[in-house]
XYZ file of N, CA and C in Angstrom:
366
model
N -18.566 62.681 82.527
C -17.577 62.858 83.066
C -15.978 62.335 82.215
N -15.263 63.452 82.156
C -14.066 63.317 81.363
C -12.796 62.880 81.803
N -11.989 62.179 81.330
C -11.260 61.390 82.578
C -9.971 62.165 82.194
N -9.052 62.229 83.092
C -8.074 63.497 82.708
C -6.987 62.517 81.568
N -6.463 63.339 80.624
C -5.708 62.753 79.601
C -4.396 62.330 79.751
N -4.236 60.737 79.466
C -2.823 59.920 79.835
C -1.926 60.220 79.140
N -0.695 60.371 79.308
C 0.229 60.598 78.855
C 0.710 59.108 78.146
N 1.250 59.222 76.819
C 1.571 58.042 76.436
C 3.357 57.324 77.166
N 3.874 58.105 77.632
C 4.890 58.380 78.255
C 5.593 58.212 79.302
N 4.357 57.868 80.594
C 4.838 57.828 81.233
C 5.962 57.231 82.208
N 6.115 56.047 81.736
C 6.995 54.987 82.283
C 8.302 55.786 82.031
N 8.715 56.161 80.620
C 9.669 57.438 80.464
C 10.306 58.318 80.994
N 9.054 58.837 81.628
C 9.497 59.766 82.348
C 9.787 59.907 83.757
N 9.313 58.759 84.086
C 9.695 58.340 85.155
C 10.846 57.635 85.488
N 11.513 56.785 84.650
C 12.770 56.484 84.641
C 13.768 57.486 84.421
N 13.646 58.652 83.333
C 14.223 60.177 83.394
C 14.313 61.023 84.797
N 13.144 60.507 84.987
C 13.337 61.082 86.965
C 14.335 60.185 87.573
N 13.771 59.373 87.682
C 14.686 58.046 88.716
C 16.490 58.336 88.201
N 16.500 58.502 86.994
C 18.230 58.570 86.583
C 18.539 60.099 87.079
N 17.590 61.127 87.127
C 18.208 62.435 87.603
C 18.024 62.382 88.870
N 17.128 61.425 89.928
C 17.342 61.473 91.388
C 18.899 60.550 91.483
N 19.379 59.573 90.748
C 20.478 59.024 90.965
C 21.641 60.113 90.934
N 21.802 60.935 89.865
C 22.694 61.700 89.095
C 22.652 62.817 90.810
N 21.253 63.399 91.348
C 21.559 64.353 92.974
C 22.405 63.505 94.021
N 21.959 62.267 93.902
C 22.367 61.696 95.445
C 24.234 61.453 94.587
N 24.733 60.940 93.537
C 25.741 61.683 93.635
C 26.799 62.678 93.890
N 25.921 63.826 93.111
C 26.503 65.020 93.148
C 26.572 65.380 94.903
N 25.448 65.025 95.802
C 25.254 65.121 96.877
C 26.769 64.357 97.602
N 27.274 62.956 97.238
C 27.952 62.147 97.689
C 29.350 62.911 97.288
N 29.600 63.519 95.993
C 31.006 64.068 95.876
C 30.832 65.495 96.416
N 30.285 66.018 96.711
C 30.069 67.285 97.847
C 30.521 67.316 99.068
N 29.848 66.045 99.503
C 29.895 65.784 101.060
C 31.348 65.186 101.044
N 31.786 64.235 100.231
C 33.704 63.936 99.881
C 34.288 64.822 100.404
N 33.991 65.805 99.325
C 34.876 67.498 99.278
C 35.226 67.578 100.580
N 33.982 68.563 100.907
C 33.795 69.050 102.067
C 34.549 67.699 103.581
N 34.774 66.813 103.467
C 35.087 65.788 104.892
C 37.127 66.235 104.115
N 37.169 65.368 102.900
C 38.772 66.031 102.730
C 39.182 67.498 103.242
N 38.493 68.343 103.061
C 38.772 69.812 102.991
C 39.025 69.737 104.757
N 38.095 69.061 104.959
C 38.093 69.462 106.784
C 39.269 68.828 107.399
N 39.524 67.571 106.761
C 40.860 66.819 106.795
C 42.170 67.173 107.339
N 42.113 68.191 105.304
C 43.439 68.501 105.604
C 43.682 70.025 106.356
N 42.317 70.461 106.497
C 42.741 71.343 107.945
C 43.274 71.201 108.950
N 42.851 69.794 109.337
C 43.096 69.064 110.593
C 44.810 68.689 110.505
N 45.323 68.563 109.229
C 46.410 67.735 109.070
C 47.630 68.682 109.407
N 47.175 70.110 109.188
C 47.688 71.636 108.586
C 47.397 71.625 110.064
N 46.892 71.547 111.176
C 46.906 71.797 112.441
C 47.314 71.344 113.275
N 47.994 69.887 112.853
C 48.544 69.135 113.263
C 50.223 69.178 113.159
N 50.701 69.552 111.744
C 51.539 70.148 111.637
C 52.081 71.325 112.366
N 51.333 71.891 112.367
C 51.667 73.146 113.586
C 51.554 73.077 115.236
N 51.122 71.699 116.034
C 51.273 71.342 116.967
C 52.579 70.407 117.280
N 52.910 69.413 116.109
C 53.790 68.602 116.248
C 54.430 68.930 114.642
N 55.623 69.441 115.030
C 56.539 70.191 113.961
C 56.790 68.605 113.112
N 57.224 67.433 113.679
C 57.911 66.035 113.392
C 57.182 65.390 112.349
N 55.520 65.827 112.168
C 54.253 65.244 111.384
C 54.556 65.982 109.885
N 55.340 66.290 109.235
C 55.349 67.301 107.932
C 54.827 66.333 107.262
N 55.181 65.164 106.807
C 54.861 64.420 105.657
C 53.213 64.232 105.326
N 52.421 64.791 106.987
C 51.133 64.700 107.121
C 50.281 65.602 106.585
N 51.228 66.559 106.692
C 50.347 67.895 106.498
C 50.643 68.061 104.761
N 49.664 67.880 103.801
C 49.998 67.900 102.477
C 48.790 69.232 102.474
N 49.228 70.021 101.744
C 48.377 71.368 101.588
C 47.817 71.186 99.977
N 47.757 70.190 99.470
C 46.837 69.958 98.001
C 46.101 69.285 98.374
N 45.651 68.484 99.400
C 44.435 67.746 99.700
C 43.612 68.811 99.772
N 43.794 70.368 100.473
C 42.808 71.236 100.464
C 42.052 71.494 99.258
N 42.894 71.478 98.270
C 42.538 71.379 97.146
C 41.999 70.679 96.335
N 41.992 69.316 96.344
C 41.351 68.504 95.755
C 40.114 68.393 96.675
N 39.525 68.702 97.885
C 38.231 68.900 98.637
C 37.702 70.030 97.753
N 37.895 71.145 97.365
C 37.342 72.111 96.726
C 37.179 71.609 95.592
N 37.507 70.961 94.649
C 37.712 70.469 93.489
C 36.906 69.925 93.166
N 36.697 68.633 94.342
C 35.526 67.608 94.555
C 34.291 68.402 94.948
N 33.702 69.666 95.679
C 32.908 70.522 95.742
C 31.937 70.880 94.233
N 33.280 71.555 93.605
C 32.794 72.297 92.422
C 32.713 71.148 91.436
N 32.777 70.133 91.097
C 32.646 68.553 90.323
C 31.352 68.452 91.040
N 30.758 68.037 91.850
C 29.335 67.914 92.526
C 28.522 69.439 91.821
N 28.921 70.280 91.935
C 27.854 71.383 91.790
C 27.927 71.475 90.121
N 29.129 71.314 89.283
C 28.945 70.717 88.272
C 27.997 69.504 87.691
N 28.311 67.975 88.550
C 26.892 67.757 88.019
C 25.817 67.782 88.122
N 25.139 68.480 89.492
C 24.312 69.168 89.330
C 23.266 69.635 88.565
N 24.253 70.502 88.243
C 23.366 71.805 86.857
C 23.781 70.760 85.575
N 24.520 69.986 85.270
C 24.292 69.051 84.136
C 23.379 68.187 84.233
N 23.425 67.517 84.948
C 22.169 65.963 85.273
C 20.784 67.156 85.018
N 20.452 68.284 85.516
C 19.325 69.114 85.247
C 19.039 69.758 84.350
N 20.464 70.096 83.603
C 20.298 70.125 82.138
C 19.778 68.672 81.695
N 20.191 67.857 81.312
C 19.701 66.526 81.021
C 18.649 66.303 81.009
N 18.078 66.536 82.156
C 16.649 65.564 82.812
C 15.303 66.724 82.110
N 15.870 67.944 81.894
C 14.912 68.794 80.892
C 14.865 68.568 79.687
N 16.211 68.375 79.149
C 16.655 68.032 77.657
C 15.739 66.508 77.140
N 15.664 65.497 77.817
C 15.539 64.286 77.978
C 13.873 64.402 78.049
N 13.361 65.324 79.054
C 12.045 65.237 79.126
C 11.322 65.821 78.004
N 12.030 66.957 77.390
C 11.254 67.754 76.469
C 11.061 66.711 75.110
N 12.488 66.040 75.052
C 12.378 65.099 73.556
C 11.835 64.124 73.799
N 11.294 63.256 74.914
C 10.265 62.247 75.552
C 8.963 62.625 74.451
N 8.715 64.020 75.254
C 7.348 64.339 74.474
C 7.020 65.032 73.249
N 8.317 65.004 72.754
C 8.357 65.406 71.325
C 8.192 63.739 70.880
N 8.540 62.760 71.136
C 9.236 62.275 70.711
C 10.047 61.248 69.733
N 11.148 62.504 70.137
C 12.383 62.679 69.037
C 13.493 62.205 69.679
N 13.580 61.558 71.210
C 14.204 61.190 71.988
C 15.325 59.811 70.923
N 16.518 60.465 71.179
C 17.712 59.528 70.881
C 18.739 59.758 71.958
N 19.448 58.613 72.477
C 20.438 58.396 73.609
C 21.906 59.159 72.528
N 22.545 60.008 73.518
C 23.517 60.368 73.215
C 24.676 59.473 73.636
N 25.767 58.970 71.907
C 26.625 58.206 72.349
C 27.789 58.963 72.583
N 27.537 60.184 72.239
C 28.874 61.081 72.085
C 28.921 61.321 73.830
N 28.182 61.770 74.409
C 28.099 62.186 75.701
C 28.538 61.210 76.439
N 28.036 60.100 76.555
C 28.125 58.741 77.122
C 30.059 58.132 77.145
N 30.275 58.177 75.670
C 31.549 57.764 75.919
C 32.423 58.872 76.098
N 31.996 60.540 76.163
C 32.678 61.401 76.700
C 33.000 61.659 78.196
N 31.831 60.855 78.635
C 31.512 60.926 80.200
C 32.438 59.919 80.425
N 32.323 58.643 80.121
C 33.191 57.508 80.049
C 35.056 57.842 80.297
N 35.176 58.426 79.359
C 36.633 58.858 78.928
C 37.328 59.988 80.200
N 35.960 60.838 80.609
C 36.859 61.912 81.471
C 36.861 61.121 82.749
N 36.123 60.194 83.038
C 36.412 59.536 84.350
C 37.149 58.604 84.530
N 37.812 58.412 83.050
C 38.956 57.001 83.262
C 40.098 58.045 83.296
N 40.385 59.085 82.519
C 41.497 59.933 82.147
C 41.825 60.558 84.426
N 40.367 60.740 84.631
C 40.443 61.646 86.114
C 41.127 60.425 87.153
N 40.222 59.271 86.961
C 40.781 57.912 87.553
C 42.586 57.717 87.440
N 42.503 57.720 86.317
C 43.806 57.461 85.681
C 45.268 58.075 86.282
N 44.399 59.750 86.345
C 45.615 60.712 86.787
C 45.897 60.534 88.297
N 44.201 60.155 88.931
C 44.326 59.746 90.779
C 45.358 59.352 90.788
N 45.406 57.864 89.979
C 46.373 56.761 90.620
C 47.482 57.158 90.232
N 47.791 57.868 89.086
C 49.380 58.044 89.190
C 49.736 58.805 90.414
N 49.011 60.009 91.100
C 49.197 61.113 91.984
C 49.385 60.319 93.120
N 48.476 59.481 93.402
C 48.667 58.490 94.574
C 49.992 57.650 94.711
N 50.699 57.336 94.007
C 51.835 56.405 93.497
C 53.187 57.099 93.087
């Protein structure tokens, strides 16, 4: 009886899958935060209609922030799926090399978004 062929890179594929699942969890969290912010913006606009004195609470730009976070979550989901498939293929081909440009670019983008958010808050 022949035993099934074992992959030499099982641990690499499992690590790739764990990373992919972490990106999915993060994308879901970002989209959930976007929906929550969007709903809170609707609450503030309704509150502004009932109590006109609370104009400062009715920030209409918050709704766009919520929509942006949902779009960001979808982009993260698509990007992580592409990355998962790409890394899996390169592991099988034994040609995997970490992409330093993508990692540094992602870190810079997050830093810029965080910095601009900080400026927006104050």
